[in-house]
Amino acid sequence: MNRVESEKLFAEALKYIPGGVNSPVRAFRAVGGNPFFVNRASGSKLWDVDGNELIDYVLTWGPAILGHAHPKIIAAVKAAADRGTSFGIPNPLEVTMARLICERVPSVKKVRMTSSGTEACMSAIRLARGFTGRDNIIKFDGCYHGHVDSLLVRAGSGALTFGHPDSAGVPASFTRHTLVLPFNDAEAVKACFAANPNTIAGIIVEPVPGNAGLYLPQPGYLEFLSEITRANGALLILDEVMTGFRLARGGAQERFGITPDLSCFGKVIGGGLPVGAFGGRAEIMDCLAPLGPVYQAGTLSGNPIAMAAGLANLEALGTDAPYQLLEERGAQLEAGLKAAAKSAGVPVTLNRCGSMFCAYFTGAPVHNVSDAMRSDRDRFKRFFQGMLEEGIYLAPSQFESGFISTAHTAGDIERTVAAAAKVMRGL
Ligand code: KE4
């Protein structure tokens, strides 16, 4: 694949941007080679600056659930921009967005916008600590909640990809109150609460962890987390930055029937623009300034153009139809990739939840990050590069989830499966 222009741009980028990228996982360090640069995107496709067309299964890490450059999002952004780009004063779209989130997610009675998922998660744990008066927070290894100092402990996503899940520059004192446990292990959570009575403010968890590849909660596990937090006066915070409005109209909490105390959102609610949000029970949210003592703020929170893009995304997701389509496409891809691996004699564990998926190069089940770490990353690397040569862009790390949009056609999936069958034969 001709990448001349991308290579020139990357050489230039390296002069001014650390690693040539504005977010580490984009650097292709886990899969070799240099990243391509995108010229434009539409629907399920990307075109790089050398004119190569790619079917995209990263979808800007989740936001492009309707595919890229959806006409309704583009029109909404253009119309909003004509009225000004930012006011720092309340604008009507903030109210529309807040009402829509509260209507779609019954556990959310009040919500506050931020400009990233990191901000949403950081604010939610500060709020949990302020509301309960307790300091300790439980997180799970392999889960990623943005680059929050106190949560960059055995984190997933890029931190796991680069093998430093505990980032430099975070003083030990900042993570002293972060208790890290294995995911899907109820006994570990029980022991933690027993060992730390009345000191745990809450649990923050990705309901379907998508930052160490993708694995699912064991049956009853999320219900258990809800019960044990309630029994101990702690809060359950579901980090739905990735799963929110993707795994169901009301997110993973609707799909799994869970009622958390707080939820974090991002990605889909911004339609590709910088948006995060956190929300939940009114008596907790009302602890936030200017009403209460927990401070939280943001110059661009509720930005009118970002709200317009997010609302256009969410309004197109207002019925079950797009979710049924995402489920169909996900099932088609899962069946096809499993068949390709079987015919090639390559051990692959394919985990999927709706339109999120991960192909681990291992024959063993993957239920947590320790299982995920047993995957054959060299084989994944060769698979990634082979698929890229076939015009298929997968997440550039074994420890990331893939995403499908409503713009992916059955033909796209068939082409992807055929490419996988060819590449896997050569692994
Ligand atoms: P942002 O600050 O990147 O908007 O959101 C952080 C975040 C929080 N919670 C979950 C569950 C997330 O998946 C994320 C961000 N996801 C990664 C992809 N694994 C973003 C990609 C990147 O870091 O470049």
Short mmCIF file of C-alpha atoms and ligand atoms in Angstrom, two decimals:
data_model
loop_
_atom_site.label_atom_id
_atom_site.label_comp_id
_atom_site.label_asym_id
_atom_site.label_seq_id
_atom_site.Cartn_x
_atom_site.Cartn_y
_atom_site.Cartn_z
CA MET A 1 0.00 0.00 0.00
CA ASN A 2 1.45 3.38 -1.05
CA ARG A 3 1.98 5.52 2.07
CA VAL A 4 4.40 8.16 0.74
CA GLU A 5 2.38 11.21 1.85
CA SER A 6 1.58 9.70 5.25
CA GLU A 7 5.27 9.00 5.86
CA LYS A 8 6.14 12.60 4.97
CA LEU A 9 3.49 13.91 7.36
CA PHE A 10 4.62 11.59 10.13
CA ALA A 11 8.24 12.74 9.75
CA GLU A 12 7.02 16.34 10.04
CA ALA A 13 4.75 15.50 12.98
CA LEU A 14 7.66 13.97 14.88
CA LYS A 15 9.40 17.36 14.86
CA TYR A 16 6.62 19.06 16.80
CA ILE A 17 4.45 16.45 18.53
CA PRO A 18 5.73 13.86 21.06
CA GLY A 19 5.73 10.54 19.21
CA GLY A 20 4.10 12.32 16.28
CA VAL A 21 0.64 11.81 17.76
CA ASN A 22 -1.80 13.60 20.02
CA SER A 23 -2.81 10.37 21.73
CA PRO A 24 -0.39 7.44 22.23
CA VAL A 25 -2.49 4.56 20.89
CA ARG A 26 -2.57 6.24 17.46
CA ALA A 27 1.19 5.72 17.07
CA PHE A 28 0.93 2.08 15.89
CA ARG A 29 3.73 1.23 18.36
CA ALA A 30 2.01 -2.07 19.22
CA VAL A 31 1.59 -3.14 15.60
CA GLY A 32 4.70 -1.76 13.90
CA GLY A 33 5.07 0.71 11.11
CA ASN A 34 3.88 4.31 11.24
CA PRO A 35 0.32 5.59 11.37
CA PHE A 36 -1.41 6.70 8.19
CA PHE A 37 -2.95 10.16 8.03
CA VAL A 38 -6.63 10.50 7.19
CA ASN A 39 -7.69 12.85 4.40
CA ARG A 40 -11.43 12.27 4.75
CA ALA A 41 -13.99 9.81 6.03
CA SER A 42 -17.56 8.95 5.11
CA GLY A 43 -19.84 6.16 6.32
CA SER A 44 -17.81 3.03 7.09
CA LYS A 45 -14.81 4.23 5.04
CA LEU A 46 -11.63 6.23 5.56
CA TRP A 47 -9.39 7.58 2.80
CA ASP A 48 -5.79 8.33 3.75
CA VAL A 49 -3.69 11.14 2.28
CA ASP A 50 -2.29 8.70 -0.29
CA GLY A 51 -5.79 7.88 -1.52
CA ASN A 52 -6.02 4.41 0.04
CA GLU A 53 -9.57 3.40 1.00
CA LEU A 54 -10.09 1.53 4.25
CA ILE A 55 -13.09 -0.03 5.98
CA ASP A 56 -12.91 1.48 9.47
CA TYR A 57 -13.56 -0.60 12.63
CA VAL A 58 -12.13 2.01 15.03
CA LEU A 59 -14.68 4.76 14.21
CA THR A 60 -12.62 7.38 16.12
CA TRP A 61 -12.73 4.95 19.11
CA GLY A 62 -16.51 4.75 19.19
CA PRO A 63 -18.21 8.11 18.47
CA ALA A 64 -18.94 7.44 14.78
CA ILE A 65 -21.74 4.96 15.55
CA LEU A 66 -23.68 6.20 12.49
CA GLY A 67 -20.54 6.12 10.35
CA HIS A 68 -18.34 9.09 9.50
CA ALA A 69 -19.63 12.47 8.24
CA HIS A 70 -23.28 11.54 8.74
CA PRO A 71 -25.28 14.18 6.83
CA LYS A 72 -27.45 15.04 9.85
CA ILE A 73 -24.40 15.62 12.04
CA ILE A 74 -22.63 17.71 9.41
CA ALA A 75 -25.73 19.85 8.86
CA ALA A 76 -26.25 20.31 12.61
CA VAL A 77 -22.62 21.37 13.10
CA LYS A 78 -22.76 23.84 10.20
CA ALA A 79 -26.01 25.38 11.47
CA ALA A 80 -24.66 25.70 15.02
CA ALA A 81 -21.36 27.18 13.82
CA ASP A 82 -23.20 29.91 11.94
CA ARG A 83 -24.59 31.06 15.31
CA GLY A 84 -21.19 31.24 16.99
CA THR A 85 -18.68 28.65 18.23
CA SER A 86 -18.78 29.12 22.01
CA PHE A 87 -20.46 31.42 24.49
CA GLY A 88 -19.45 30.45 28.04
CA ILE A 89 -23.06 31.29 28.84
CA PRO A 90 -25.89 28.71 28.94
CA ASN A 91 -27.25 27.83 25.49
CA PRO A 92 -30.52 26.00 24.69
CA LEU A 93 -28.80 22.88 23.31
CA GLU A 94 -27.31 22.13 26.74
CA VAL A 95 -30.84 21.80 28.12
CA THR A 96 -31.95 19.61 25.22
CA MET A 97 -28.93 17.33 25.68
CA ALA A 98 -29.40 17.07 29.45
CA ARG A 99 -33.10 16.26 29.07
CA LEU A 100 -32.39 13.64 26.37
CA ILE A 101 -29.76 11.87 28.48
CA CYS A 102 -32.11 11.83 31.49
CA GLU A 103 -34.94 10.48 29.33
CA ARG A 104 -32.78 7.75 27.75
CA VAL A 105 -30.98 6.68 30.95
CA PRO A 106 -33.47 6.41 33.85
CA SER A 107 -30.73 6.23 36.51
CA VAL A 108 -29.62 9.73 35.48
CA LYS A 109 -31.80 12.36 37.12
CA LYS A 110 -29.27 15.19 36.67
CA VAL A 111 -26.24 15.42 34.40
CA ARG A 112 -23.31 17.73 33.82
CA MET A 113 -21.40 18.06 30.55
CA THR A 114 -17.62 18.01 30.23
CA SER A 115 -15.24 18.06 27.25
CA SER A 116 -13.84 14.54 27.53
CA GLY A 117 -14.45 11.15 29.07
CA THR A 118 -11.43 11.67 31.30
CA GLU A 119 -13.00 14.78 32.79
CA ALA A 120 -16.28 12.94 33.27
CA CYS A 121 -14.62 10.07 35.18
CA MET A 122 -12.36 12.39 37.19
CA SER A 123 -15.36 14.48 38.21
CA ALA A 124 -17.49 11.44 39.06
CA ILE A 125 -14.94 10.03 41.50
CA ARG A 126 -14.42 13.46 43.10
CA LEU A 127 -18.20 13.71 43.49
CA ALA A 128 -18.42 10.19 44.96
CA ARG A 129 -15.74 11.10 47.51
CA GLY A 130 -17.43 14.41 48.31
CA PHE A 131 -20.88 12.84 48.69
CA THR A 132 -19.77 9.91 50.89
CA GLY A 133 -16.96 11.69 52.77
CA ARG A 134 -14.80 8.65 52.03
CA ASP A 135 -11.47 8.51 50.15
CA ASN A 136 -10.99 5.02 48.68
CA ILE A 137 -12.10 4.10 45.15
CA ILE A 138 -12.10 0.56 43.74
CA LYS A 139 -11.16 0.11 40.06
CA PHE A 140 -10.37 -3.04 38.12
CA ASP A 141 -7.12 -3.92 36.41
CA GLY A 142 -7.29 -3.48 32.66
CA CYS A 143 -10.10 -0.95 32.91
CA TYR A 144 -9.33 2.53 31.62
CA HIS A 145 -11.14 5.64 32.78
CA GLY A 146 -9.06 8.27 30.98
CA HIS A 147 -5.72 9.62 32.11
CA VAL A 148 -6.88 10.66 35.57
CA ASP A 149 -3.86 10.70 37.90
CA SER A 150 -5.48 8.60 40.59
CA LEU A 151 -6.89 6.06 38.11
CA LEU A 152 -3.74 5.49 36.03
CA VAL A 153 -3.10 2.36 38.04
CA ARG A 154 -2.98 -0.93 36.15
CA ALA A 155 -5.03 0.86 33.53
CA GLY A 156 -6.01 -0.43 30.13
CA SER A 157 -5.97 1.06 26.62
CA GLY A 158 -2.74 2.78 25.65
CA ALA A 159 -1.31 2.37 29.14
CA LEU A 160 -1.62 -1.42 28.82
CA THR A 161 -0.54 -1.37 25.19
CA PHE A 162 2.73 0.31 26.08
CA GLY A 163 3.26 -1.84 29.15
CA HIS A 164 3.25 1.01 31.65
CA PRO A 165 -0.21 0.82 33.21
CA ASP A 166 1.17 2.77 36.14
CA SER A 167 2.24 6.07 34.57
CA ALA A 168 5.37 7.98 35.53
CA GLY A 169 4.67 11.38 37.03
CA VAL A 170 1.89 10.17 39.33
CA PRO A 171 3.05 10.43 42.96
CA ALA A 172 2.35 7.30 45.02
CA SER A 173 0.30 9.50 47.34
CA PHE A 174 -2.11 10.21 44.49
CA THR A 175 -2.94 6.52 44.07
CA ARG A 176 -2.90 5.54 47.71
CA HIS A 177 -6.69 5.61 47.74
CA THR A 178 -7.09 3.60 44.56
CA LEU A 179 -7.75 -0.07 45.28
CA VAL A 180 -7.20 -2.23 42.18
CA LEU A 181 -8.93 -5.61 41.91
CA PRO A 182 -9.29 -8.29 39.23
CA PHE A 183 -12.44 -7.96 37.12
CA ASN A 184 -15.10 -10.72 37.33
CA ASP A 185 -13.85 -11.80 40.79
CA ALA A 186 -16.61 -11.26 43.38
CA GLU A 187 -14.56 -12.72 46.25
CA ALA A 188 -11.86 -10.11 45.74
CA VAL A 189 -14.44 -7.32 46.05
CA LYS A 190 -15.97 -8.84 49.19
CA ALA A 191 -12.50 -9.14 50.78
CA CYS A 192 -11.68 -5.55 49.85
CA PHE A 193 -14.79 -4.15 51.52
CA ALA A 194 -14.15 -6.34 54.58
CA ALA A 195 -10.58 -5.06 54.83
CA ASN A 196 -11.57 -1.40 54.33
CA PRO A 197 -14.81 -0.92 56.29
CA ASN A 198 -16.56 2.43 55.87
CA THR A 199 -13.70 3.91 53.80
CA ILE A 200 -14.71 3.05 50.22
CA ALA A 201 -16.48 5.89 48.40
CA GLY A 202 -17.30 3.79 45.37
CA ILE A 203 -16.48 1.38 42.59
CA ILE A 204 -15.80 2.70 39.09
CA VAL A 205 -16.11 0.06 36.40
CA GLU A 206 -16.52 -0.32 32.66
CA PRO A 207 -19.66 -2.52 32.55
CA VAL A 208 -18.21 -4.24 29.46
CA PRO A 209 -14.45 -3.58 29.60
CA GLY A 210 -13.25 -2.39 26.18
CA ASN A 211 -9.75 -1.23 27.05
CA ALA A 212 -7.98 -4.58 27.25
CA GLY A 213 -9.64 -5.80 24.08
CA LEU A 214 -13.20 -6.73 25.01
CA TYR A 215 -14.54 -9.09 27.63
CA LEU A 216 -17.92 -9.40 29.29
CA PRO A 217 -19.09 -9.40 32.90
CA GLN A 218 -19.84 -12.91 34.14
CA PRO A 219 -23.59 -13.49 34.69
CA GLY A 220 -24.64 -11.74 37.90
CA TYR A 221 -21.37 -9.87 38.37
CA LEU A 222 -22.71 -6.37 37.71
CA GLU A 223 -25.73 -7.07 39.93
CA PHE A 224 -23.27 -8.18 42.63
CA LEU A 225 -21.33 -4.90 42.32
CA SER A 226 -24.59 -2.98 42.67
CA GLU A 227 -25.59 -4.95 45.78
CA ILE A 228 -22.25 -4.81 47.56
CA THR A 229 -21.85 -1.05 47.04
CA ARG A 230 -25.37 -0.43 48.35
CA ALA A 231 -24.78 -2.71 51.35
CA ASN A 232 -21.60 -0.80 52.25
CA GLY A 233 -22.79 2.78 51.74
CA ALA A 234 -20.59 3.12 48.64
CA LEU A 235 -21.56 4.28 45.14
CA LEU A 236 -21.54 2.29 41.90
CA ILE A 237 -20.13 4.38 39.07
CA LEU A 238 -20.57 2.85 35.61
CA ASP A 239 -18.05 4.22 33.14
CA GLU A 240 -20.17 4.17 29.97
CA VAL A 241 -17.90 6.46 27.97
CA MET A 242 -17.51 3.60 25.46
CA THR A 243 -20.71 1.57 26.02
CA GLY A 244 -23.16 4.45 26.55
CA PHE A 245 -25.84 4.72 23.88
CA ARG A 246 -23.91 2.05 21.92
CA LEU A 247 -24.85 -1.25 23.62
CA ALA A 248 -28.51 -0.18 23.84
CA ARG A 249 -30.52 3.05 23.64
CA GLY A 250 -29.85 3.44 27.37
CA GLY A 251 -26.36 1.93 27.24
CA ALA A 252 -24.95 -1.12 29.01
CA GLN A 253 -27.02 -0.38 32.12
CA GLU A 254 -30.18 -0.92 30.05
CA ARG A 255 -28.73 -4.02 28.35
CA PHE A 256 -27.77 -5.61 31.67
CA GLY A 257 -30.58 -4.15 33.80
CA ILE A 258 -28.31 -2.30 36.25
CA THR A 259 -29.13 0.93 38.12
CA PRO A 260 -25.88 2.67 39.08
CA ASP A 261 -25.60 5.67 41.35
CA LEU A 262 -23.50 7.61 38.82
CA SER A 263 -22.66 7.10 35.15
CA CYS A 264 -19.97 8.58 32.91
CA PHE A 265 -20.48 9.20 29.21
CA GLY A 266 -18.50 10.42 26.18
CA LYS A 267 -17.81 9.51 22.56
CA VAL A 268 -21.31 8.85 21.07
CA ILE A 269 -22.87 11.83 22.92
CA GLY A 270 -20.43 14.13 21.12
CA GLY A 271 -20.95 12.75 17.62
CA GLY A 272 -17.21 13.09 17.07
CA LEU A 273 -16.77 16.41 18.84
CA PRO A 274 -15.19 16.80 22.31
CA VAL A 275 -17.90 15.87 24.81
CA GLY A 276 -18.11 13.95 28.08
CA ALA A 277 -20.78 13.88 30.75
CA PHE A 278 -21.49 12.44 34.17
CA GLY A 279 -24.83 12.08 35.88
CA GLY A 280 -26.93 10.13 38.34
CA ARG A 281 -29.05 10.48 41.46
CA ALA A 282 -30.17 14.09 42.05
CA GLU A 283 -29.09 14.15 45.71
CA ILE A 284 -25.57 13.20 44.63
CA MET A 285 -25.38 15.55 41.63
CA ASP A 286 -26.69 18.47 43.73
CA CYS A 287 -23.46 18.30 45.74
CA LEU A 288 -21.77 19.94 42.74
CA ALA A 289 -20.95 23.65 42.65
CA PRO A 290 -22.68 26.05 42.51
CA LEU A 291 -25.22 24.15 44.67
CA GLY A 292 -22.84 22.13 46.80
CA PRO A 293 -19.25 21.84 48.00
CA VAL A 294 -17.80 19.64 45.21
CA TYR A 295 -16.13 21.88 42.65
CA GLN A 296 -16.18 20.98 38.95
CA ALA A 297 -16.00 23.29 35.90
CA GLY A 298 -15.08 23.64 32.21
CA THR A 299 -14.77 26.52 29.76
CA LEU A 300 -16.20 24.51 26.88
CA SER A 301 -18.57 22.26 28.82
CA GLY A 302 -21.87 22.18 26.89
CA ASN A 303 -20.26 23.81 23.85
CA PRO A 304 -23.06 24.56 21.36
CA ILE A 305 -21.40 22.94 18.33
CA ALA A 306 -20.48 19.82 20.30
CA MET A 307 -24.03 19.65 21.65
CA ALA A 308 -25.43 19.98 18.12
CA ALA A 309 -23.25 17.10 16.87
CA GLY A 310 -24.08 14.90 19.86
CA LEU A 311 -27.80 15.59 19.62
CA ALA A 312 -27.82 14.72 15.91
CA ASN A 313 -26.12 11.41 16.80
CA LEU A 314 -28.50 10.62 19.64
CA GLU A 315 -31.64 11.67 17.78
CA ALA A 316 -30.78 9.15 15.03
CA LEU A 317 -30.46 6.51 17.78
CA GLY A 318 -33.92 7.12 19.22
CA THR A 319 -35.49 3.78 18.23
CA ASP A 320 -34.46 0.14 18.49
CA ALA A 321 -33.89 -0.11 14.73
CA PRO A 322 -30.24 1.05 14.67
CA TYR A 323 -29.43 -1.29 17.57
CA GLN A 324 -31.03 -4.23 15.78
CA LEU A 325 -28.91 -3.40 12.73
CA LEU A 326 -25.74 -3.14 14.85
CA GLU A 327 -26.54 -6.52 16.40
CA GLU A 328 -27.05 -8.10 12.96
CA ARG A 329 -23.76 -6.72 11.64
CA GLY A 330 -21.96 -7.74 14.83
CA ALA A 331 -23.29 -11.29 14.62
CA GLN A 332 -22.34 -11.51 10.95
CA LEU A 333 -18.78 -10.34 11.68
CA GLU A 334 -18.43 -12.67 14.68
CA ALA A 335 -19.57 -15.71 12.74
CA GLY A 336 -17.36 -14.83 9.79
CA LEU A 337 -14.20 -14.24 11.81
CA LYS A 338 -14.72 -17.42 13.82
CA ALA A 339 -15.16 -19.41 10.61
CA ALA A 340 -12.07 -17.78 9.08
CA ALA A 341 -9.94 -18.65 12.12
CA LYS A 342 -11.25 -22.22 12.20
CA SER A 343 -10.58 -22.82 8.50
CA ALA A 344 -7.07 -21.38 8.88
CA GLY A 345 -6.42 -23.44 12.01
CA VAL A 346 -5.55 -20.27 13.99
CA PRO A 347 -6.66 -20.24 17.66
CA VAL A 348 -8.81 -17.13 18.11
CA THR A 349 -11.18 -16.18 20.93
CA LEU A 350 -13.71 -13.74 19.51
CA ASN A 351 -15.49 -11.73 22.22
CA ARG A 352 -18.42 -9.54 21.21
CA CYS A 353 -21.14 -7.48 22.83
CA GLY A 354 -23.46 -5.86 20.30
CA SER A 355 -21.31 -3.69 18.02
CA MET A 356 -18.13 -3.99 20.12
CA PHE A 357 -15.73 -6.87 19.49
CA CYS A 358 -12.20 -8.17 19.92
CA ALA A 359 -10.35 -11.08 18.29
CA TYR A 360 -7.80 -12.40 20.80
CA PHE A 361 -5.10 -14.65 19.35
CA THR A 362 -5.48 -17.35 21.96
CA GLY A 363 -7.47 -20.56 22.13
CA ALA A 364 -8.42 -19.95 25.79
CA PRO A 365 -11.44 -17.95 27.02
CA VAL A 366 -10.83 -14.28 27.91
CA HIS A 367 -12.73 -13.01 30.97
CA ASN A 368 -10.24 -10.50 32.38
CA VAL A 369 -6.97 -8.72 31.63
CA SER A 370 -4.81 -11.66 32.80
CA ASP A 371 -6.51 -13.87 30.21
CA ALA A 372 -6.09 -11.12 27.61
CA MET A 373 -2.36 -10.90 28.33
CA ARG A 374 -1.97 -14.52 27.21
CA SER A 375 -2.91 -13.64 23.64
CA ASP A 376 -0.22 -13.93 20.97
CA ARG A 377 0.56 -10.30 20.30
CA ASP A 378 3.03 -11.04 17.51
CA ARG A 379 0.31 -12.93 15.68
CA PHE A 380 -2.10 -10.03 16.29
CA LYS A 381 0.52 -7.63 14.90
CA ARG A 382 0.86 -9.68 11.69
CA PHE A 383 -2.93 -9.96 11.47
CA PHE A 384 -3.35 -6.18 11.87
CA GLN A 385 -0.77 -5.43 9.16
CA GLY A 386 -2.19 -8.04 6.82
CA MET A 387 -5.70 -6.66 7.21
CA LEU A 388 -4.44 -3.13 6.65
CA GLU A 389 -2.89 -4.26 3.35
CA GLU A 390 -6.30 -5.71 2.46
CA GLY A 391 -7.94 -2.32 3.15
CA ILE A 392 -9.34 -3.11 6.60
CA TYR A 393 -8.44 -0.83 9.54
CA LEU A 394 -8.68 -2.57 12.90
CA ALA A 395 -7.77 -1.10 16.30
CA PRO A 396 -3.93 -0.88 16.33
CA SER A 397 -3.57 -2.86 19.55
CA GLN A 398 -4.64 -6.25 20.88
CA PHE A 399 -5.86 -4.33 23.93
CA GLU A 400 -8.54 -2.27 22.25
CA SER A 401 -12.11 -2.98 21.23
CA GLY A 402 -13.33 -2.79 17.65
CA PHE A 403 -16.53 -0.98 16.72
CA ILE A 404 -19.20 -1.36 14.03
CA SER A 405 -21.45 1.45 12.76
CA THR A 406 -24.89 1.46 11.17
CA ALA A 407 -23.07 2.52 7.98
CA HIS A 408 -21.22 -0.83 7.74
CA THR A 409 -22.99 -2.83 5.04
CA ALA A 410 -23.31 -6.60 4.84
CA GLY A 411 -20.92 -6.28 1.90
CA ASP A 412 -18.35 -4.51 4.09
CA ILE A 413 -18.55 -7.38 6.58
CA GLU A 414 -18.26 -10.00 3.82
CA ARG A 415 -15.16 -8.21 2.47
CA THR A 416 -13.69 -8.06 5.96
CA VAL A 417 -14.28 -11.76 6.57
CA ALA A 418 -12.78 -12.71 3.20
CA ALA A 419 -9.71 -10.61 3.99
CA ALA A 420 -9.42 -12.22 7.43
CA ALA A 421 -9.61 -15.71 5.93
CA LYS A 422 -6.80 -14.83 3.51
CA VAL A 423 -4.60 -13.16 6.15
CA MET A 424 -5.14 -15.84 8.78
CA ARG A 425 -4.01 -18.54 6.35
CA GLY A 426 -0.68 -16.78 6.24
CA LEU A 427 -0.22 -16.22 9.99
P1 KE4 B 1 -11.36 10.50 26.71
O1 KE4 B 1 -10.76 11.38 27.77
O2 KE4 B 1 -10.31 9.85 25.81
O3 KE4 B 1 -12.47 11.20 25.91
O4 KE4 B 1 -12.13 9.29 27.43
C1 KE4 B 1 -11.40 8.49 28.34
C2 KE4 B 1 -12.10 7.15 28.49
C3 KE4 B 1 -12.85 6.92 29.64
N1 KE4 B 1 -13.51 5.74 29.83
C4 KE4 B 1 -13.47 4.77 28.87
C5 KE4 B 1 -14.22 3.50 29.10
C6 KE4 B 1 -12.73 4.97 27.67
O5 KE4 B 1 -12.69 3.98 26.74
C7 KE4 B 1 -12.04 6.17 27.48
C8 KE4 B 1 -11.19 6.43 26.24
N2 KE4 B 1 -11.07 5.37 25.33
C9 KE4 B 1 -9.85 5.31 24.54
C10 KE4 B 1 -9.94 4.08 23.64
N3 KE4 B 1 -9.68 2.90 24.37
C11 KE4 B 1 -9.62 6.56 23.78
C12 KE4 B 1 -8.54 6.45 22.70
C13 KE4 B 1 -7.33 7.26 23.05
O6 KE4 B 1 -6.93 7.30 24.23
O7 KE4 B 1 -6.75 7.82 22.09
#
